[in-house]
Short mmCIF file of C-alpha atoms and ligand atoms in Angstrom, two decimals:
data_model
loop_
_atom_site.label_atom_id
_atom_site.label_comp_id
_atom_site.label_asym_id
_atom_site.label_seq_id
_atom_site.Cartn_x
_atom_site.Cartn_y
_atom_site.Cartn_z
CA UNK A 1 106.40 -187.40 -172.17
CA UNK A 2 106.32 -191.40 -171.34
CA UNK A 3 107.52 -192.95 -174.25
CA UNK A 4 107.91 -196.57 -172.84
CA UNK A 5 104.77 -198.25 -173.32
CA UNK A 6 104.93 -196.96 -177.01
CA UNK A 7 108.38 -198.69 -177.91
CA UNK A 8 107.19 -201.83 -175.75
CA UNK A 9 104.22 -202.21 -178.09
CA UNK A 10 105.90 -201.55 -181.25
CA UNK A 11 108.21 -204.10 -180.04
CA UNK A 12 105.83 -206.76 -179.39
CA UNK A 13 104.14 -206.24 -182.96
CA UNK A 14 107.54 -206.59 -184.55
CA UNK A 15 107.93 -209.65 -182.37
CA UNK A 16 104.53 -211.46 -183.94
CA UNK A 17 105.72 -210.03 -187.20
CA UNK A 18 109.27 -211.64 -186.90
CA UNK A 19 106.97 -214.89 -185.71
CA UNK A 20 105.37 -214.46 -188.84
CA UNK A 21 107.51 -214.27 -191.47
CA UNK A 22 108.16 -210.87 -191.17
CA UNK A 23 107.27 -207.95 -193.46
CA UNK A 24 105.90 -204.42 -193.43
CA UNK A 25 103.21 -202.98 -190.71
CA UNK A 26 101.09 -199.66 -192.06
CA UNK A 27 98.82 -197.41 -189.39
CA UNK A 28 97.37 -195.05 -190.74
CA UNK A 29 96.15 -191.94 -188.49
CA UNK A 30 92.52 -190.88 -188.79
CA UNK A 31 91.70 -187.94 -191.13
CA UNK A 32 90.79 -184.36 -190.31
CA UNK A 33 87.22 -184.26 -191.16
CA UNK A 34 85.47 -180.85 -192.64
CA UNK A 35 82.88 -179.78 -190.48
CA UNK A 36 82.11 -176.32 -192.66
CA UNK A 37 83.50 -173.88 -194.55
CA UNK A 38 86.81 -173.27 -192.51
CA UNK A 39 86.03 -175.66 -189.89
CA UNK A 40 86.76 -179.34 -188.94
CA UNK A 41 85.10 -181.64 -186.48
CA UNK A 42 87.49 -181.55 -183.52
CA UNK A 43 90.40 -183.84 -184.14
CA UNK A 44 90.38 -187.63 -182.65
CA UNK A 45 93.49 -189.32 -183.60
CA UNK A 46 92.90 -193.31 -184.59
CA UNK A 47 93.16 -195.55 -181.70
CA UNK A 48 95.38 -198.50 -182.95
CA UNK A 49 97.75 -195.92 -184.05
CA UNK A 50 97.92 -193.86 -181.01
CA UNK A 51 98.11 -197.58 -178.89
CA UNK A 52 101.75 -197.92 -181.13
CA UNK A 53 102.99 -194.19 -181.61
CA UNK A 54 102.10 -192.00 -179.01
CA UNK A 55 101.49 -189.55 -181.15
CA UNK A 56 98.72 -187.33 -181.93
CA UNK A 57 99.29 -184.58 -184.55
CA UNK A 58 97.18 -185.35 -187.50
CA UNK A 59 98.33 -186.11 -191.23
CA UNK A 60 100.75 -188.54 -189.57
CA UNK A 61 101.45 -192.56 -190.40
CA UNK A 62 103.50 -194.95 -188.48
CA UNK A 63 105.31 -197.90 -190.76
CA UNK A 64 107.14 -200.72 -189.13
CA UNK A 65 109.68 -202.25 -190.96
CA UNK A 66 110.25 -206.16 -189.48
CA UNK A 67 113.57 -208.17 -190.99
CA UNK A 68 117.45 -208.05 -190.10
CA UNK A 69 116.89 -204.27 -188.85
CA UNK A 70 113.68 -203.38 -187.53
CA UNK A 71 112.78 -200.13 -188.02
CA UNK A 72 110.15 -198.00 -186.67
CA UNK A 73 109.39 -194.78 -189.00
CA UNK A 74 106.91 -191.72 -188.74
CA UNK A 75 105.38 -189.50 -191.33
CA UNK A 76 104.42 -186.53 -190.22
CA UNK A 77 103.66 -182.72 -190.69
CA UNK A 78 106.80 -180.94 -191.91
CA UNK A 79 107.14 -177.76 -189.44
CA UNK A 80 106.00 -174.85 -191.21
CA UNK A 81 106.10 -171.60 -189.16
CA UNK A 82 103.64 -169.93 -191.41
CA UNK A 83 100.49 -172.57 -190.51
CA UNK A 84 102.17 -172.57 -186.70
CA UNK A 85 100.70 -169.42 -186.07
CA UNK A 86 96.73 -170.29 -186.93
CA UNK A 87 97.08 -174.25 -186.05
CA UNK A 88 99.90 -173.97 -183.53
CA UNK A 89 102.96 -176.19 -182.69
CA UNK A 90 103.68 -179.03 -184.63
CA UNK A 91 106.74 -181.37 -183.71
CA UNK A 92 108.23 -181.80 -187.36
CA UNK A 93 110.04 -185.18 -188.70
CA UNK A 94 113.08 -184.25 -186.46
CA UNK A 95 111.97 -183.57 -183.10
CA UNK A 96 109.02 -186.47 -183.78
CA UNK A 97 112.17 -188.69 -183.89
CA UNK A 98 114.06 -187.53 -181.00
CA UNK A 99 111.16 -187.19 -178.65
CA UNK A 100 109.17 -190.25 -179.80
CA UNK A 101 111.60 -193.08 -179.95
CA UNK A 102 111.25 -193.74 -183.66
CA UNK A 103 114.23 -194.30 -185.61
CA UNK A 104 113.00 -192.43 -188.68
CA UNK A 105 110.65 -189.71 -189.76
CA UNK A 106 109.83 -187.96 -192.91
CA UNK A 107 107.87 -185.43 -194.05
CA UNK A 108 104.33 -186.66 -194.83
CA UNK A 109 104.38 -185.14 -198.18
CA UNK A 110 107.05 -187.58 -199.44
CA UNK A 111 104.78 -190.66 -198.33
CA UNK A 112 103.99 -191.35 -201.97
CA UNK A 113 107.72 -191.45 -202.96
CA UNK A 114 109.01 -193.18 -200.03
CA UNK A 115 106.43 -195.97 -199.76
CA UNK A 116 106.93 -197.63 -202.60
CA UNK A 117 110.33 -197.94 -202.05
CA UNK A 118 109.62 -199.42 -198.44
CA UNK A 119 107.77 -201.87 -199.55
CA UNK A 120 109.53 -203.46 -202.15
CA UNK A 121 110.58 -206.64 -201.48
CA UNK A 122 108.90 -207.39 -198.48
CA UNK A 123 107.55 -210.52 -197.78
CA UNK A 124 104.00 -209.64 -196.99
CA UNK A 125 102.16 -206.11 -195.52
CA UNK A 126 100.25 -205.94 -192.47
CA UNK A 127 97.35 -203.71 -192.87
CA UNK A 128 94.11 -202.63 -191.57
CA UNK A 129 92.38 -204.25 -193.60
CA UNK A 130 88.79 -202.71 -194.63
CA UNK A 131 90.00 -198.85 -193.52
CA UNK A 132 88.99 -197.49 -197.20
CA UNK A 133 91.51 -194.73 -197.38
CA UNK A 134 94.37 -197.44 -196.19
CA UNK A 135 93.10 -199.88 -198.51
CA UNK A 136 93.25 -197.13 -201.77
CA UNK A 137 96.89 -195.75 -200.80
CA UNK A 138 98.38 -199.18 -200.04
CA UNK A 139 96.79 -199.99 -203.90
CA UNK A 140 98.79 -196.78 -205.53
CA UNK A 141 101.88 -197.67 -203.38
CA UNK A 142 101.85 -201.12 -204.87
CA UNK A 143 100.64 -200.15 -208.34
CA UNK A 144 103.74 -198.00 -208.18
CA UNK A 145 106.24 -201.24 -207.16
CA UNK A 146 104.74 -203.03 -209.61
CA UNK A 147 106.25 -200.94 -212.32
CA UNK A 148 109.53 -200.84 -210.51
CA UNK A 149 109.29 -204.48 -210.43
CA UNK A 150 110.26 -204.37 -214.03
CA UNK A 151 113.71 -203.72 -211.98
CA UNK A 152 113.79 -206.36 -210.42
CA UNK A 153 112.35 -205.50 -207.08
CA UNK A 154 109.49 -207.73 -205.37
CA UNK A 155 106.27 -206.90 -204.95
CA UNK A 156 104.59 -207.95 -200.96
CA UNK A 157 102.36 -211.29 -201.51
CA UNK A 158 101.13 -211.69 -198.33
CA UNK A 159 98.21 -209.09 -196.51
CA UNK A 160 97.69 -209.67 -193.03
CA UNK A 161 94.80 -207.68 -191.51
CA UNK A 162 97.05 -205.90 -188.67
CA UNK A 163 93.83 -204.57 -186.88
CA UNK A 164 93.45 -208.42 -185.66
CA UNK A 165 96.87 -208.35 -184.07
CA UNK A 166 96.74 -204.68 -182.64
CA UNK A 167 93.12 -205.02 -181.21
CA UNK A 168 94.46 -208.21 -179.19
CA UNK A 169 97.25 -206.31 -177.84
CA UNK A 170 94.87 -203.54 -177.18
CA UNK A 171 92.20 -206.18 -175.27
CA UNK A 172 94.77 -206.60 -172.41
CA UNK A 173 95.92 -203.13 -170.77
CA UNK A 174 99.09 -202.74 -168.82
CA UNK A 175 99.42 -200.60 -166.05
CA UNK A 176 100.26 -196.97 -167.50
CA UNK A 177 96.60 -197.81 -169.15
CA UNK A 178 95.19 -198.93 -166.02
CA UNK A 179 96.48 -196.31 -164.11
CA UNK A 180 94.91 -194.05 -167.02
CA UNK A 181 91.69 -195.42 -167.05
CA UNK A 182 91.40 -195.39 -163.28
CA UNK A 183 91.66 -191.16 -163.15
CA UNK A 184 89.32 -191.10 -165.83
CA UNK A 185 86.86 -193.80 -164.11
CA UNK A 186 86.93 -191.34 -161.35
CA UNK A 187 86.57 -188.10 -163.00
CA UNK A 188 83.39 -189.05 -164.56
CA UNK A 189 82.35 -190.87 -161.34
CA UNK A 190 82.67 -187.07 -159.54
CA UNK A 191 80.75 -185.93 -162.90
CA UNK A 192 77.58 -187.88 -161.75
CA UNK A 193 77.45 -187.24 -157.90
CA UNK A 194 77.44 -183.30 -159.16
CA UNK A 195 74.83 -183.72 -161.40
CA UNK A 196 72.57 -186.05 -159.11
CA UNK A 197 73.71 -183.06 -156.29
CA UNK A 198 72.23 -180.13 -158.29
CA UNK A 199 69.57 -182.43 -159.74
CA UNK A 200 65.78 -181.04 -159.13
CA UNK A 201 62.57 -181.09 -160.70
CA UNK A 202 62.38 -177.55 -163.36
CA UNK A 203 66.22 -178.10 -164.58
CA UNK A 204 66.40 -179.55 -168.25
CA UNK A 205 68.22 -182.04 -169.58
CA UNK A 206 70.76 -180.27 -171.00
CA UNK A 207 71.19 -178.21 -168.01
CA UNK A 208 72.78 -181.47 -166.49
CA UNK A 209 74.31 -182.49 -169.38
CA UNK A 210 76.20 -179.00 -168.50
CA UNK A 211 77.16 -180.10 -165.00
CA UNK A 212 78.67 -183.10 -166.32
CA UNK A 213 81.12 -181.91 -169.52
CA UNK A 214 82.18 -179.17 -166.73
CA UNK A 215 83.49 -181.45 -164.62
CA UNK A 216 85.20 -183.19 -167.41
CA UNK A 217 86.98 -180.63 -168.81
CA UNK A 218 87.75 -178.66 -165.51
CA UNK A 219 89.73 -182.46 -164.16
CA UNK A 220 91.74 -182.18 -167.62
CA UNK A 221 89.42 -184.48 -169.52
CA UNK A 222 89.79 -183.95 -173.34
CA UNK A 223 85.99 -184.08 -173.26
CA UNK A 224 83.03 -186.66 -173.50
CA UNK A 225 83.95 -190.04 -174.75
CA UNK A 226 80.89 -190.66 -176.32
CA UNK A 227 77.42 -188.63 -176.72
CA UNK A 228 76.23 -187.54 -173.26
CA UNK A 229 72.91 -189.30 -172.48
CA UNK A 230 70.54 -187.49 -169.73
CA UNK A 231 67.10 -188.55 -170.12
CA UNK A 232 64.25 -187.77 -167.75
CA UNK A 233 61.05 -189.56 -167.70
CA UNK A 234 59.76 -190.82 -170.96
CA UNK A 235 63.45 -190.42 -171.97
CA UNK A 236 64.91 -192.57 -169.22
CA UNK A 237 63.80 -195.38 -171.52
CA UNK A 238 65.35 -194.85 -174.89
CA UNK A 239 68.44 -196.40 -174.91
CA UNK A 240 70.65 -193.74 -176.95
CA UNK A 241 68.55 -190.61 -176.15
CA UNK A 242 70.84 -187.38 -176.27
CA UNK A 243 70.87 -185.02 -173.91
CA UNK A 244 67.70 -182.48 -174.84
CA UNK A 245 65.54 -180.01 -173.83
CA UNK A 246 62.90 -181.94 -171.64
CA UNK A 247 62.20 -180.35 -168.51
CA UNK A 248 62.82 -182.74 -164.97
CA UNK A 249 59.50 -183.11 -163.72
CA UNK A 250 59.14 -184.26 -159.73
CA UNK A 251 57.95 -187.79 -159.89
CA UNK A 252 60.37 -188.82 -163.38
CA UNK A 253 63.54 -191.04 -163.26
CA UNK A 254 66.36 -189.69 -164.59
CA UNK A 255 68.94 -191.62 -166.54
CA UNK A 256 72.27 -190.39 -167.39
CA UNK A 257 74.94 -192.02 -169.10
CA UNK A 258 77.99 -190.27 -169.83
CA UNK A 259 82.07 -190.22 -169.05
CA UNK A 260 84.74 -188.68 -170.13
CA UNK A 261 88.02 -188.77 -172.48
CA UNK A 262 90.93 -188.79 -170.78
CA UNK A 263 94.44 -189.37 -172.10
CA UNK A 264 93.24 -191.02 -174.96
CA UNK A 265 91.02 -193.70 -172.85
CA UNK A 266 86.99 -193.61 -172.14
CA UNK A 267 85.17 -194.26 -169.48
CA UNK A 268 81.53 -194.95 -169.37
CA UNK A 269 79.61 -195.30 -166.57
CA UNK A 270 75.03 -195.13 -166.17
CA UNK A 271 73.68 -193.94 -163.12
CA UNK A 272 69.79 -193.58 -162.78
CA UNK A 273 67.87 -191.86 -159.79
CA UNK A 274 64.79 -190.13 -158.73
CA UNK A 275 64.01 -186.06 -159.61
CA UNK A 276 63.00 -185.50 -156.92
CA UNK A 277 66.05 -186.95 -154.53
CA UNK A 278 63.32 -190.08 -153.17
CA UNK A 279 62.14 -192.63 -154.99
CA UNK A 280 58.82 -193.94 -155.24
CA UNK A 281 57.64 -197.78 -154.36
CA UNK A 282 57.90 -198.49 -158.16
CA UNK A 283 60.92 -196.88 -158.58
CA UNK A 284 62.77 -198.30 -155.81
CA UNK A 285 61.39 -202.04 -156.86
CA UNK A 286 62.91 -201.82 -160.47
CA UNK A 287 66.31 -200.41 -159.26
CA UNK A 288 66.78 -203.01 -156.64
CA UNK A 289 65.92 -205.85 -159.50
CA UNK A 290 68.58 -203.61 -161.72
CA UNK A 291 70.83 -203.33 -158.79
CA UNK A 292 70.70 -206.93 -157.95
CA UNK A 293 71.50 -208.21 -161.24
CA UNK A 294 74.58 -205.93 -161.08
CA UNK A 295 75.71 -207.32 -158.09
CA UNK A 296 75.28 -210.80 -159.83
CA UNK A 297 77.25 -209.98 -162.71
CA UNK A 298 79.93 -208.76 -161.03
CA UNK A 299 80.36 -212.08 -159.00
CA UNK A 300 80.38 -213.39 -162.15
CA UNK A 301 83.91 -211.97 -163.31
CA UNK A 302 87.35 -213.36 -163.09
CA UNK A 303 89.62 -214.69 -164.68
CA UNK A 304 88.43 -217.87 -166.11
CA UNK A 305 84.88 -216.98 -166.78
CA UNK A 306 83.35 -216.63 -170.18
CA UNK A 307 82.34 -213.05 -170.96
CA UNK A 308 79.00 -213.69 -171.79
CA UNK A 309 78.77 -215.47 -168.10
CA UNK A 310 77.59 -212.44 -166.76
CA UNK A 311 75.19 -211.57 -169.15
CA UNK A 312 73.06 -214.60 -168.46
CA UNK A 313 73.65 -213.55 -164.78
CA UNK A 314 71.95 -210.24 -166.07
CA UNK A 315 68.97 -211.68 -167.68
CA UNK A 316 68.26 -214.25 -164.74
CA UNK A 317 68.06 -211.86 -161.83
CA UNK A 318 66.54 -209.41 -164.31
CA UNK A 319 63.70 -212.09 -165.11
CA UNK A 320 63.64 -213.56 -161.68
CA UNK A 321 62.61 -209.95 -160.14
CA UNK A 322 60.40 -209.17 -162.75
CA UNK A 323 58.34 -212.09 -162.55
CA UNK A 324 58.44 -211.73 -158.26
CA UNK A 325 56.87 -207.90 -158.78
CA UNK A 326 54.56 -209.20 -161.45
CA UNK A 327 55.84 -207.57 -164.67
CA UNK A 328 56.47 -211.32 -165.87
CA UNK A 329 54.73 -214.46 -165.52
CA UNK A 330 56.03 -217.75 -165.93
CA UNK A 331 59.38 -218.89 -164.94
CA UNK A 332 63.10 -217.83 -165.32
CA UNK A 333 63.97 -219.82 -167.84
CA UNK A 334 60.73 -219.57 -169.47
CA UNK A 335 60.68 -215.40 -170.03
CA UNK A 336 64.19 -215.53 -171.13
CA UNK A 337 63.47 -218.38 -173.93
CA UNK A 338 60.23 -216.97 -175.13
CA UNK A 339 61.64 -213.23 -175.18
CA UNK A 340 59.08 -212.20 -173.45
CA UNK A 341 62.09 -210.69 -170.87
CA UNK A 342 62.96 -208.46 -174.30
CA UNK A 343 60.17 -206.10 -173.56
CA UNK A 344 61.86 -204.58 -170.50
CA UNK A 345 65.59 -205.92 -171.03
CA UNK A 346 66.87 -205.30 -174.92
CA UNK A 347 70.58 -205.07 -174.65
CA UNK A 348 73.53 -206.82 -173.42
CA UNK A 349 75.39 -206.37 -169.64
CA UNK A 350 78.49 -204.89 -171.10
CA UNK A 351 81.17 -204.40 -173.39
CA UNK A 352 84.97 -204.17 -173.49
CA UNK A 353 86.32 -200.87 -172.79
CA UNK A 354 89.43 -198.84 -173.53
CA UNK A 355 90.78 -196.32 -176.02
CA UNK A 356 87.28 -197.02 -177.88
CA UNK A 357 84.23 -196.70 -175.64
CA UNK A 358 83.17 -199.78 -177.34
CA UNK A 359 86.67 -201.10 -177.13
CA UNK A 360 88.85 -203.34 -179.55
CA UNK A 361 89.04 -207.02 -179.33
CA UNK A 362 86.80 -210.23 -180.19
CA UNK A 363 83.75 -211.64 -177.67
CA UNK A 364 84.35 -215.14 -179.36
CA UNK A 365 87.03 -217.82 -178.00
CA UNK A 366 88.71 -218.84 -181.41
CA UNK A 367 89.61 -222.10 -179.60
CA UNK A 368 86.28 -223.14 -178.85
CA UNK A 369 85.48 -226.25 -181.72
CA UNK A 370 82.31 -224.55 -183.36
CA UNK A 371 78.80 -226.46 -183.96
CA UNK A 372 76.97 -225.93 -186.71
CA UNK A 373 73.71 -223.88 -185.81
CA UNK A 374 75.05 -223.48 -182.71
CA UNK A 375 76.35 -219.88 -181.18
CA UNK A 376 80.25 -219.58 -180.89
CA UNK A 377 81.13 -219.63 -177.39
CA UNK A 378 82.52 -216.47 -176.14
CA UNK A 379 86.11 -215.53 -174.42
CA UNK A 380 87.58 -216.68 -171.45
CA UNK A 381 88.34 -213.60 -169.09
CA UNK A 382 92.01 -212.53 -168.61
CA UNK A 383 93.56 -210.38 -165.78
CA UNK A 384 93.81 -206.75 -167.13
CA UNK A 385 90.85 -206.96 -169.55
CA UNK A 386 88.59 -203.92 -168.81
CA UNK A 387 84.45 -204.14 -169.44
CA UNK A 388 81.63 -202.56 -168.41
CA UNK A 389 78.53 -203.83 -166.44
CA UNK A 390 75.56 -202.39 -167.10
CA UNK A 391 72.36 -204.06 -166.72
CA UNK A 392 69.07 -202.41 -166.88
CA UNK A 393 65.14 -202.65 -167.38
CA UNK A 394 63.03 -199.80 -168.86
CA UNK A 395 59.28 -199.59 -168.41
CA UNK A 396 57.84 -197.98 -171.62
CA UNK A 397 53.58 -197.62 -171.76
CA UNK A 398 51.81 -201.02 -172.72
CA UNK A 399 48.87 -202.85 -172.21
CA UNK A 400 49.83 -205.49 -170.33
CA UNK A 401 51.82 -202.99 -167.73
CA UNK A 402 50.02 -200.71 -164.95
CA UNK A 403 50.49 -196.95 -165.56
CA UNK A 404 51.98 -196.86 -162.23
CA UNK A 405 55.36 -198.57 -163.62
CA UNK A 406 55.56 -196.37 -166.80
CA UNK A 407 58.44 -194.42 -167.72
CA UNK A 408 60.70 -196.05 -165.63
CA UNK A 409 64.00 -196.42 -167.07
CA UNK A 410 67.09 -197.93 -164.82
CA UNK A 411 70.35 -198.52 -166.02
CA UNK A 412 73.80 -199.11 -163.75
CA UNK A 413 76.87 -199.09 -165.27
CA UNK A 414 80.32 -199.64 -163.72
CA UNK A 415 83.57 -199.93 -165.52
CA UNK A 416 85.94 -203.04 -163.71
CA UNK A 417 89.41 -204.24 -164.86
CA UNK A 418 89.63 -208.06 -164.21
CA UNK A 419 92.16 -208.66 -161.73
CA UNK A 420 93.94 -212.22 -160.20
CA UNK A 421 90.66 -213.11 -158.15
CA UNK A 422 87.73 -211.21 -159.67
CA UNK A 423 87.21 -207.61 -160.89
CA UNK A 424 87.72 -204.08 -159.54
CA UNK A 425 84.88 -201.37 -160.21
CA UNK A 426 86.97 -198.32 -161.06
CA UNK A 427 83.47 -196.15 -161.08
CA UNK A 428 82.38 -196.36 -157.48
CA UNK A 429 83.23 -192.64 -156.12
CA UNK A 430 79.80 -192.64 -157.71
CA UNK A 431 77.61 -194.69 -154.92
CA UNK A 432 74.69 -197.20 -156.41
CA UNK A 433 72.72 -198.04 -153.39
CA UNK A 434 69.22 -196.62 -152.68
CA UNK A 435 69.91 -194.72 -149.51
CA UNK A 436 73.27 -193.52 -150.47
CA UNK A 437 71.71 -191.85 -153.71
CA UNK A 438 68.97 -190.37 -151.49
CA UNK A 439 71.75 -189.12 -148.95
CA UNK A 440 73.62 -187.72 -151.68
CA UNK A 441 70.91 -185.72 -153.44
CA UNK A 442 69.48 -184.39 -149.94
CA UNK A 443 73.04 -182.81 -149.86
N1 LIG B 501 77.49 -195.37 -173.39
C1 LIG B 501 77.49 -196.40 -174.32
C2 LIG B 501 77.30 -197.69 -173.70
O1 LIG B 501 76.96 -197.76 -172.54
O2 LIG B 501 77.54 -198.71 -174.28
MN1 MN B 502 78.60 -199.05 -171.91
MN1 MN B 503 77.22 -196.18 -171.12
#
C-alpha cells in the first residue's frame, strides 16, 4: 500500500487552507447506489476523495481539520464480522488509521454526533459545493451548532467550494499518477490491436466489445472507464453509440472507442479501421485528413500553448482536406466560420484526462482580462497535464455528399501527458498509420 502521494496531497490542501484563513475541509465519498432488489450498481468511489484518502471502502468521509494542529480524520465502516462474511473485509476505524496515515478515524455511524462538534468554531468550511447529499448533511451539522451556539460556540461563516481547489490539484498529475496512467494507456492500447486482430466481416459489435473488456480485466483493469463504443458502418458515425448487436459487414468502417479503469485512473483512446483488414479509396482519404489533423494537434502541445490551440489545429487540417477531396467548397477559414465544417466535424479535439474520463479542472485561463461578447480565452498548458487528442470526421447520408463516402466514420484518439518540450502519446502500442493497421489485421 503507497500511502505517500495521499499524505502529500492532504498536505498541500491544508497548506492553501492555512493560506486561507484556515478552517474545516469535508469529502464526502460517493454513495452505494441500488441497482434492484438486493443489488447495487458496482461501487465507484468519488474521485476528489480517493485523489486525498486513498481509500476506497464505501460509507466513508475524509474531514481535514486546518489551525494550530492539523488533523486529518476518516469515517468509516465500523468492522462488523457478521456483514464480513456476505460483503467481505472491511478495514475498520483502527486499522484505516494505522494503514492510511490519518491521524483519526471513527465509526461512520457517529458522523452526526461528531460533526457538529468539529465544526464549531471554525473559521469557514470548505465544501463541494453543489454535491446535494454534501450540501443537506453539512445543513443538519450546522443546524445542530447553531443550537449549541447558545453555548457559546461559533458557527463557520465562510464556504469555500473545495471542488475548485481539489480539481486544480487534480489537473496536474505527479508521477505515481503518471506512472498509473501509463499501464493503463497501454492496457487498453493492447485491447484495440486484439480486437482490430480478430476483427472480420460476420462478428457483431458486441462480439468485439467482448475482446476488449477481456483484455481489460485479464491485465488487472477494474473494468471499462467509460461505456465501450464499437460501431460498424452506419454506427461508426454516431458519436456515443454503445456497443450493439449490428453485424460487421465487409466494406463498413468500424469505430471503437473504449479503455479501461485502472487503479482508479481512465484511459480513453478511438481507433477506427476497415472490416475487412483494407481500406477502400474513400476510406483511406478521410483517415489520412483525420490522421493529419492528429498529427497537427499534437505539434500543437507544450507547455505554453493554449488548450484550445490544438483544436483550431483540428478544424483547419480537418477543413483544409475536406475541401481538397471535395466534401467542402470554399476556403479554410470560410467552412469553419460559416459551420458548414459542422456537418462532418461536431465535437472538440480533446479533453483533460485522469481519475474522470472527462477529467477535473477548468479549460479557461482565469488570468486572461475578459471582453464582453467575447469567448474567455482558454488555459495555458503545464508539464504533467494529461488530455486526449481525438479528432475526427463522420460521413452520414446527405444530399450534397456521394453515396460512395457514406457511413464513414473516423475518429483517432491518443491520450499524451505534456512534458518539458511537447507531449508524450501514452496510447501508441496501438499503431495509427494506414499500412500498419492493414499489417496488423492481415496478422
Ligand atoms: N470516450 C469519451 C470521449 O472520447 O470523450
Ligand atoms: Mn475522449
Ligand atoms: Mn474516447
Amino acid at each position: 500500500m503507497i500511502i505517500a502521494p495521499y499524505l502529500n496531497r492532504r498536505k498541500r490542501l491544508l497548506a492553501h487552507m492555512r493560506n486561507s484563513n484556515g478552517g474545516i475541509a469535508i469529502v464526502a465519498n460517493a454513495s452505494q447506489v441500488m441497482r434492484n432488489s438486493d443489488s447495487d450498481y458496482p461501487y465507484r468511489h468519488d474521485s476528489s476523495f480517493y485523489y486525498l484518502s486513498g481509500f476506497t471502502e464505501p460509507c466513508s468521509m475524509l474531514v481535514l481539520l486546518s489551525g494550530d494542529t492539523e488533523k486529518s480524520i476518516l469515517f468509516c465502516q465500523e468492522k462488523d464480522l457478521e456483514r464480513e462474511i456476505w460483503d467481505g473485509y472491511r478495514y475498520g476505524p483502527q486499522a484505516a488509521q494505522e494503514q492510511f496515515g490519518f491521524d483519526e478515524a471513527h465509526d461512520i455511524a457517529k458522523l452526526d454526533e461528531l460533526m457538529p462538534k468539529l465544526l464549531a468554531n471554525q473559521p469557514a468550511v470548505w465544501s463541494c459545493v453543489g454535491n446535494s447529499l454534501a450540501d443537506k448533511q453539512l445543513a443538519k451539522w450546522l443546524n445542530s451548532l447553531r443550537k449549541l451556539s447558545r453555548k457559546g460556540e461559533l458557527v463557520p461563516e465562510t464556504v469555500h467550494n473545495l471542488c475548485s481547489v481539489v480539481d486544480e490539484m487534480r489537473l496536474i498529475k505527479d508521477a505515481h499518477e503518471i506512472s498509473i496512467m501509463r499501464r493503463a494507456a497501454r492496457i487498453s492500447a493492447g485491447a484495440h490491436v486484439r480486437a482490430m486482430q480478430v476483427c472480420k466481416p460476420g462478428l457483431r459489435e458486441y462480439q468485439l466489445e467482448a475482446e476488449l473488456l477481456h483484455e481489460f480485466r485479464k491485465n488487472a483493469a477494474e473494468g471499462p472507464a467509460y461505456t465501450t463504443i464499437v460501431g460498424t458502418g452506419a454506427n461508426s458515425c454516431v458519436l456515443h453509440y454503445r456497443a450493439g448487436n449490428a453485424q460487421i459487414q465487409e466494406g463498413d468502417m468500424v469505430l471503437i472507442d473504449a479503455g479501461c479503469e485502472l487503479e482508479g485512473y481512465a484511459s480513453d483512446i478511438t481507433r477506427s479501421f476497415p472490416a475487412s483488414g483494407k481500406f477502400s479509396g474513400p476510406q483511406k482519404a478521410i483517415y489520412e485528413i483525420v490522421l493529419a489533423a492528429q498529427a497537427d494537434c499534437i505539434n500543437h502541445i507544450a507547455p505554453g500553448r493554449r488548450f484550445k490551440d490544438y483544436h483550431h489545429a483540428a478544424k483547419n487540417t480537418l477543413a483544409r482536406g475536406l475541401i481538397d477531396i471535395g466534401l467542402l467548397k470554399g476556403t479554410v477559414e470560410g467552412v469553419i466560420e460559416s459551420g458548414a465544417l459542422g456537418q462532418f466535424y461536431m465535437h472538440g479535439a480533446g479533453h483533460w484526462l485522469g481519475m474522470d474520463v472527462h477529467d477535473a479542472g477548468l479549460y479557461t485561463d482565469r488570468n486572461a482580462t475578459w471582453v464582453e461578447g467575447k469567448e474567455r480565452l482558454s488555459r495555458i498548458l503545464q508539464q504533467n497535464m494529461v488530455l486526449t487528442i481525438e479528432p475526427g470526421l463522420y460521413i452520414r447520408p446527405a444530399v450534397n455528399i456521394d453515396r460512395e463516402w457514406w457511413h464513414i466514420g473516423v475518429r483517432i484518439e491518443d491520450d499524451a501527458v505534456v512534458t518539458e518540450e511537447g507531449c508524450e502519446l501514452m496510447s501508441r502500442y496501438c499503431p495509427v498509420e494506414v499500412d500498419r493497421i492493414e499489417g496488423l489485421m492481415r496478422h
